[in-house]
Coordinates of C-alpha atoms in Angstrom, one line a residue:
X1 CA -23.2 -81.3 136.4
X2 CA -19.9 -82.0 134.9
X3 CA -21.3 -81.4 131.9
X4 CA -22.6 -78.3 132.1
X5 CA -19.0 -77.1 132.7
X6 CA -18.3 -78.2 129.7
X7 CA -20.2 -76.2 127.6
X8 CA -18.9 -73.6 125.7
X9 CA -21.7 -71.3 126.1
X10 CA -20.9 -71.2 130.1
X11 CA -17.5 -70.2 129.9
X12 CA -18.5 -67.1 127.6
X13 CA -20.9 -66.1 129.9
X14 CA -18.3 -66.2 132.6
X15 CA -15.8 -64.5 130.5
X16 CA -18.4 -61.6 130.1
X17 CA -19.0 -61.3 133.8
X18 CA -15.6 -60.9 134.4
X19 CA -15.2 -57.8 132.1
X20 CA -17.8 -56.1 133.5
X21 CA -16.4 -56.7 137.0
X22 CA -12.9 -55.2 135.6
X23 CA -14.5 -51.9 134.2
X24 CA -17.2 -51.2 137.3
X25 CA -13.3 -51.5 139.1
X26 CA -11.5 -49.5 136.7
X27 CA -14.2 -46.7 137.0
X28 CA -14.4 -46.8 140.8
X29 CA -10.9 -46.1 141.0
X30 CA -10.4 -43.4 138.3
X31 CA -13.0 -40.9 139.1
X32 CA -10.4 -38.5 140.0
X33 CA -9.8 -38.6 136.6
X34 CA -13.2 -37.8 135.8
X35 CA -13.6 -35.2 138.0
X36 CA -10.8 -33.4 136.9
X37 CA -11.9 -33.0 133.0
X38 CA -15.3 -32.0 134.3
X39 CA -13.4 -29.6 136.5
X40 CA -11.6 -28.1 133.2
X41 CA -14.9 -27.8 131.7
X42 CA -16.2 -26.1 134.2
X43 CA -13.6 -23.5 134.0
X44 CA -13.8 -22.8 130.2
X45 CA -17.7 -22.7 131.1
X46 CA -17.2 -20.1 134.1
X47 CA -18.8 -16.7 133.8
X48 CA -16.5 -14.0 134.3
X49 CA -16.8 -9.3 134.5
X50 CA -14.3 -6.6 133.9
X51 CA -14.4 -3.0 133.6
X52 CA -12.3 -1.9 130.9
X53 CA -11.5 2.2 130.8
X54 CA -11.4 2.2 126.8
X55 CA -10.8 5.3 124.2
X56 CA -14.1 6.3 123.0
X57 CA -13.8 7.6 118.7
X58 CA -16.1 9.2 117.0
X59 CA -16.9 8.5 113.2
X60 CA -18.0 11.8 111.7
X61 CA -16.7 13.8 108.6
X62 CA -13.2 15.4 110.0
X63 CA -12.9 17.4 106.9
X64 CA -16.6 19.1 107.4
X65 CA -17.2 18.9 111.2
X66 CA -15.5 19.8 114.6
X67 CA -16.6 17.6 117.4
X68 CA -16.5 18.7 121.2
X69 CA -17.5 17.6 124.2
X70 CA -17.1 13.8 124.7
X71 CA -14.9 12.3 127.1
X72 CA -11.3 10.7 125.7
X73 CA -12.4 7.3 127.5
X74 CA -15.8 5.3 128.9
X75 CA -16.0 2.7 131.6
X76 CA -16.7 -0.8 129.3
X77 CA -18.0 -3.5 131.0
X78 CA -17.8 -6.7 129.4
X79 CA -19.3 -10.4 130.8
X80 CA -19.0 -13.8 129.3
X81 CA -17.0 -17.0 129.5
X82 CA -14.3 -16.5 131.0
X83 CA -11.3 -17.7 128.3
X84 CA -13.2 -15.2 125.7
X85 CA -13.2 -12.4 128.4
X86 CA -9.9 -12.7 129.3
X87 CA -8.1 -13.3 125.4
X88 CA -10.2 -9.8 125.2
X89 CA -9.2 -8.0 127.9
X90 CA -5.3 -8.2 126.7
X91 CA -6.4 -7.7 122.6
X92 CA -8.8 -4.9 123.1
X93 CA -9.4 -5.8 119.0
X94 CA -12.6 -4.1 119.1
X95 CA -13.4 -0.1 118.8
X96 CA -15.5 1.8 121.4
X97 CA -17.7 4.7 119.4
X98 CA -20.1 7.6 118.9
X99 CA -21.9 7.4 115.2
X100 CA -22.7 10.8 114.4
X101 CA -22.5 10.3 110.8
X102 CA -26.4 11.1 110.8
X103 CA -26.3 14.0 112.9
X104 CA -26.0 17.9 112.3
X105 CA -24.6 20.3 113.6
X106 CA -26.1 21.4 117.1
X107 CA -25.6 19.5 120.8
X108 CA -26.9 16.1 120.9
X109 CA -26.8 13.3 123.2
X110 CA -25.4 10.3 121.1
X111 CA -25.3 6.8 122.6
X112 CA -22.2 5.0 122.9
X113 CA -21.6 1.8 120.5
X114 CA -19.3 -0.9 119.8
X115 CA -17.8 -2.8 117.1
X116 CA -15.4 -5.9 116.7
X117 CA -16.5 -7.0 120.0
X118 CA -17.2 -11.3 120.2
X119 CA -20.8 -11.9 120.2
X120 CA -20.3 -14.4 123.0
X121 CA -19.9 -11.5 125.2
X122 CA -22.2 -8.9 126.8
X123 CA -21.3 -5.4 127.1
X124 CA -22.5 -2.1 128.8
X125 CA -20.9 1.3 129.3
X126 CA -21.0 4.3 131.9
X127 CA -21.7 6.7 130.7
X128 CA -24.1 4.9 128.2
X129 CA -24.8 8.3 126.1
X130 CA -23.0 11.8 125.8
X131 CA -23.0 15.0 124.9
X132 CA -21.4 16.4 122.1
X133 CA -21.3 19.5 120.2
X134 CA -20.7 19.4 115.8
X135 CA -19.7 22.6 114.9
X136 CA -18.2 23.4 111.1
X137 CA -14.4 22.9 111.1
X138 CA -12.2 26.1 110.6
X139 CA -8.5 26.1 109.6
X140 CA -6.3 29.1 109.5
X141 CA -2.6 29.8 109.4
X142 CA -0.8 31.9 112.0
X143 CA 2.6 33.3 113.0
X144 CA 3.7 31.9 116.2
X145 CA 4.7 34.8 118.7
X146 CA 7.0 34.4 121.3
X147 CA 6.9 35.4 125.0
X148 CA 9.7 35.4 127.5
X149 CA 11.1 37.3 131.0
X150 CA 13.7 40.0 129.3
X151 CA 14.5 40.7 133.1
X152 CA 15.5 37.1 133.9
X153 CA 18.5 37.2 131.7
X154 CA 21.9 38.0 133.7
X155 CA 23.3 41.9 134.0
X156 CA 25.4 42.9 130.9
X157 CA 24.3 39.9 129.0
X158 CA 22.1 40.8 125.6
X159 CA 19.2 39.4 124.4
X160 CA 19.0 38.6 120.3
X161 CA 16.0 38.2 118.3
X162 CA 13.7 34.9 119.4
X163 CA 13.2 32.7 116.3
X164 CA 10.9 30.0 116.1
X165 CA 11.1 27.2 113.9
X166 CA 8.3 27.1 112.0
X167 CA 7.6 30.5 112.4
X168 CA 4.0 29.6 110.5
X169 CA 1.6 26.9 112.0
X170 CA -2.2 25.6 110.7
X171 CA -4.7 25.8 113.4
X172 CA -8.2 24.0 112.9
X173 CA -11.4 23.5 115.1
X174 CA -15.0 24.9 115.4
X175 CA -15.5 27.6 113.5
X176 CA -16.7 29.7 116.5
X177 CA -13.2 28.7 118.5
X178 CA -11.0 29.3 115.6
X179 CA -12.6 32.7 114.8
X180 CA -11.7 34.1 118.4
X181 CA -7.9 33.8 117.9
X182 CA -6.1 36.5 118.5
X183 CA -2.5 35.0 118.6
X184 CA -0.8 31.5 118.7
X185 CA 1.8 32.2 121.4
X186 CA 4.7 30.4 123.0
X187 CA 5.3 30.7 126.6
X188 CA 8.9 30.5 127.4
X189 CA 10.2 30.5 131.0
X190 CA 13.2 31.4 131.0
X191 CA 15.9 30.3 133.9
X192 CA 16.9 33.5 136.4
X193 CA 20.0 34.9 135.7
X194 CA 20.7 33.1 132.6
X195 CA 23.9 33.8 130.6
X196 CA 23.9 31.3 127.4
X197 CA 21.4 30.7 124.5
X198 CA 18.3 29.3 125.1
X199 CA 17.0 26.7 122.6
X200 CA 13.9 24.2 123.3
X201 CA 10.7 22.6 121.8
X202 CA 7.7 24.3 123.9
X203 CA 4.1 24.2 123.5
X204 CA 1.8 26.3 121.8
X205 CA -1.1 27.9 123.0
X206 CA -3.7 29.9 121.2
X207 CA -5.4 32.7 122.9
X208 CA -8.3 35.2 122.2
X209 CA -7.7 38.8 123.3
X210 CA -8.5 38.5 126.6
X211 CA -5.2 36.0 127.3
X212 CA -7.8 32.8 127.7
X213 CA -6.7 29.5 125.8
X214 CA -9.3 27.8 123.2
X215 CA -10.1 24.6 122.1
X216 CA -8.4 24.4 118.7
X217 CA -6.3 21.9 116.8
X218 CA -2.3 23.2 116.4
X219 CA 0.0 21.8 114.2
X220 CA 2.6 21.1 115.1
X221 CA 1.8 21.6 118.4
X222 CA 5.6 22.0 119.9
X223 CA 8.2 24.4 117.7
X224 CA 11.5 24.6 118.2
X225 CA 12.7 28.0 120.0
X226 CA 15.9 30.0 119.9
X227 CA 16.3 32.8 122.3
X228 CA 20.1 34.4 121.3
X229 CA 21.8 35.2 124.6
X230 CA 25.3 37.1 124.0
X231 CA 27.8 38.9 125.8
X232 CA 29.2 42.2 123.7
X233 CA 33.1 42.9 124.1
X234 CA 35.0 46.1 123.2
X235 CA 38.8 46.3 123.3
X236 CA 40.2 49.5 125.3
X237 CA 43.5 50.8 125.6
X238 CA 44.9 50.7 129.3
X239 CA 46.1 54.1 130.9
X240 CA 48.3 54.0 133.9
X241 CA 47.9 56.5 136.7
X242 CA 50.4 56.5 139.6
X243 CA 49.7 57.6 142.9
X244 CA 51.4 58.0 146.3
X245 CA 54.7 59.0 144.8
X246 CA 58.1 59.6 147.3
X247 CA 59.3 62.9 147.0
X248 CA 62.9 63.0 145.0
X249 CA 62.1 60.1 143.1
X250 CA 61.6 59.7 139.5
X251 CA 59.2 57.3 138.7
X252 CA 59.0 55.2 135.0
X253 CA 55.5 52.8 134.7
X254 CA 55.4 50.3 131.6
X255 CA 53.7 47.4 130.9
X256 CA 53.6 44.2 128.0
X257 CA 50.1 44.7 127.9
X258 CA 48.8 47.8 126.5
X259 CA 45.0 46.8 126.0
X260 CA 42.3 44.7 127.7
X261 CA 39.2 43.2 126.1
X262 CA 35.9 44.4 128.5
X263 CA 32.5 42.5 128.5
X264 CA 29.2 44.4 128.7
X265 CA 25.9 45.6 127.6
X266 CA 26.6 47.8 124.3
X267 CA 25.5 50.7 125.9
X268 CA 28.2 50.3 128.8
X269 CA 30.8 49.5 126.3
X270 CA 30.2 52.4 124.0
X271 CA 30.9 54.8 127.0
X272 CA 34.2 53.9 127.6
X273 CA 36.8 54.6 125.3
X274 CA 40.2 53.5 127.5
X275 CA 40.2 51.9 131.1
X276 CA 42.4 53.5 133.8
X277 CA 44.7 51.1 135.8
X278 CA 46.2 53.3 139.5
X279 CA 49.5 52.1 140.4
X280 CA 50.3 52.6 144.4
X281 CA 53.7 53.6 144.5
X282 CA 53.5 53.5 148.5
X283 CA 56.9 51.5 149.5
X284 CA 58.8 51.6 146.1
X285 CA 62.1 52.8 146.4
X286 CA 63.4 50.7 143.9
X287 CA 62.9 49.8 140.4
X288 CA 60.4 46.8 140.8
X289 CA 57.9 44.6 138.8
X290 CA 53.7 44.6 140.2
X291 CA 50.7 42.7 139.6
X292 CA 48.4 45.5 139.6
X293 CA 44.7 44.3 139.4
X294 CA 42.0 45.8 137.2
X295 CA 38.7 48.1 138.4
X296 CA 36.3 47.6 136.2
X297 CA 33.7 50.3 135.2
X298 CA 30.1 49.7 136.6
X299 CA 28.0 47.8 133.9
X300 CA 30.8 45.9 133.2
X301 CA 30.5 42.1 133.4
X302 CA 34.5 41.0 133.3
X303 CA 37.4 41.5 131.3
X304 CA 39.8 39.1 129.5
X305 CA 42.3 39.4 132.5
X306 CA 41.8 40.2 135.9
X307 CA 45.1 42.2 136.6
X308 CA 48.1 43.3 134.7
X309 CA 52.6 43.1 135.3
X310 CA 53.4 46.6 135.4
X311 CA 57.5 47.1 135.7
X312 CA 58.3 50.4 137.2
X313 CA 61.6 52.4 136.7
X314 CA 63.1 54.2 139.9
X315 CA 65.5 56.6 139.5
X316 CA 66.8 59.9 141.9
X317 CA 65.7 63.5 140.3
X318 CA 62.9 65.8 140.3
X319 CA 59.2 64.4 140.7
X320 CA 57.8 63.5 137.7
X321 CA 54.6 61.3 136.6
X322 CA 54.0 59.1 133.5

């Protein structure tokens, strides 16, 4: 028995035992280890859906053809694993389209495509097909024409001439749209009561004769406009009239200020060749200085001072008025 101890075979066989023992141990107490890598695969496996609301582009000759109809965007549905889905639900690198590069011009129904997209992914769209309607392109050049509220600028202000800048724009599209244009107009509201220039990009619209807005191309489609609002002056000469004079007195008005400047519509302002300021005399009985203050005409918006210092000279005498 001793013996068989001692040979070297035995304790290799022992030794061999014993390292199977330590690995069945080591793998009954790391599974959790295990688990989790399988876990990790798992979720790089994992199927995974969106719905995507993606621009839809159509590949057709722009030079030639005018396409209407199809939407600006289609539902996209893509399905796959879910890493792939989700790198490209934040790249979007792939391009949702209509080929119509085979098509002439007519309505059709065309069936949405898509390129760029991984091939480890599925895809489907709603709607899967749409209209459309290829027409010839059109371009023309037009004057932009310029519409406003004359009435909504303030009393005695006046309107210039509206400039737009360009004054020229290029409008392309079917051929049928484009040849129904009767003017390529912008629509400016203008504030109530407004006193100062007006100056602002606004939108263009084109319009057949009946006032209703087509489907056309503008370029640009904003121009800059430039409504003039002024406010005419004229410089008059004052005249001073004196009223409720005391018997016995002699009464001398003068004044530093010998003209006003009045603000108005031109056609007010031509009217009026000096402005009349009334002195009350009621209560002088002594040479004295007044603020007398200033009656405007009617159409008249204000003047450059609201009243003037007249000085008046008292003296005792016959009546007399200057």
């Amino acid at each position: 028995m001793k013996r068989f101890f001692d040979k070297p075979w035995f304790y290799k066989v022992l030794s061999l035992l014993f390292a199977i023992l330590l690995v069945m141990y080591i793998d009954s107490t790391q599974k959790g280890y295990f688990i989790q890598g399988e876990n990790s695969k798992t979720q790089q496996t994992a199927i995974k859906k969106v719905t995507l609301s993606v621009p839809l582009q159509v590949s057709v000759n722009t030079d030639e053809y005018y396409v209407t109809g199809y939407p600006e965007k289609v539902k996209m549905t893509i399905s796959g694993a879910s890493a792939v889905v989700t790198s490209t639900q934040n790249t979007q690198n792939f391009r949702v389209y209509l080929d119509l590069t085979k098509y002439k011009i007519g309505k059709h129904r065309v069936k949405v495509r898509v390129s760029g997209l991984n091939n480890q992914l599925e895809a489907s769209f709603n709607p899967k097909s749409v209209k459309v309607n290829i027409q010839k392109r059109k371009s023309r050049s037009l004057p932009v024409q310029i519409e406003y509220n004359k009435n909504a600028v303030a009393k005695g202000y006046q309107l210039g001439t509206p400039k737009s800048n360009p004054q020229v724009v290029s409008v392309s599209g079917a051929r049928s749209e484009v040849n129904q244009i009767d003017k390529i107009v912008a629509k400016v509201g203008l504030p109530s009561g407004i006193t100062k220039s007006f100056n602002r990009q606004v939108m263009l619209i084109a319009e057949d004769k009946k006032g209703n807005q087509l489907n056309v191309v503008i370029d640009p489609l904003a121009v800059n406009i430039k409504i003039p609002i002024s406010l005419p002056s004229k410089t008059v000469k004052l005249h001073f009239n004196t009223k409720n004079e005391v018997s016995g007195k002699v009464y001398s008005i003068s004044s530093n200020i010998s003209e006003v400047k009045l603000y108005g519509s031109e056609s007010t302002l031509k009217k009026i060749k000096e402005l009349d300021v009334n002195v009350d005399l009621s209560g002088v009985t002594a040479s004295t200085t007044r603020k007398v203050k200033l009656t405007l005409p009617s159409g008249v918006v204000k003047a450059n001072m609201e009243d003037v210092s007249v000085q008046i000279a008292v003296t005792s005498g016959s009546q007399s008025n200057i």
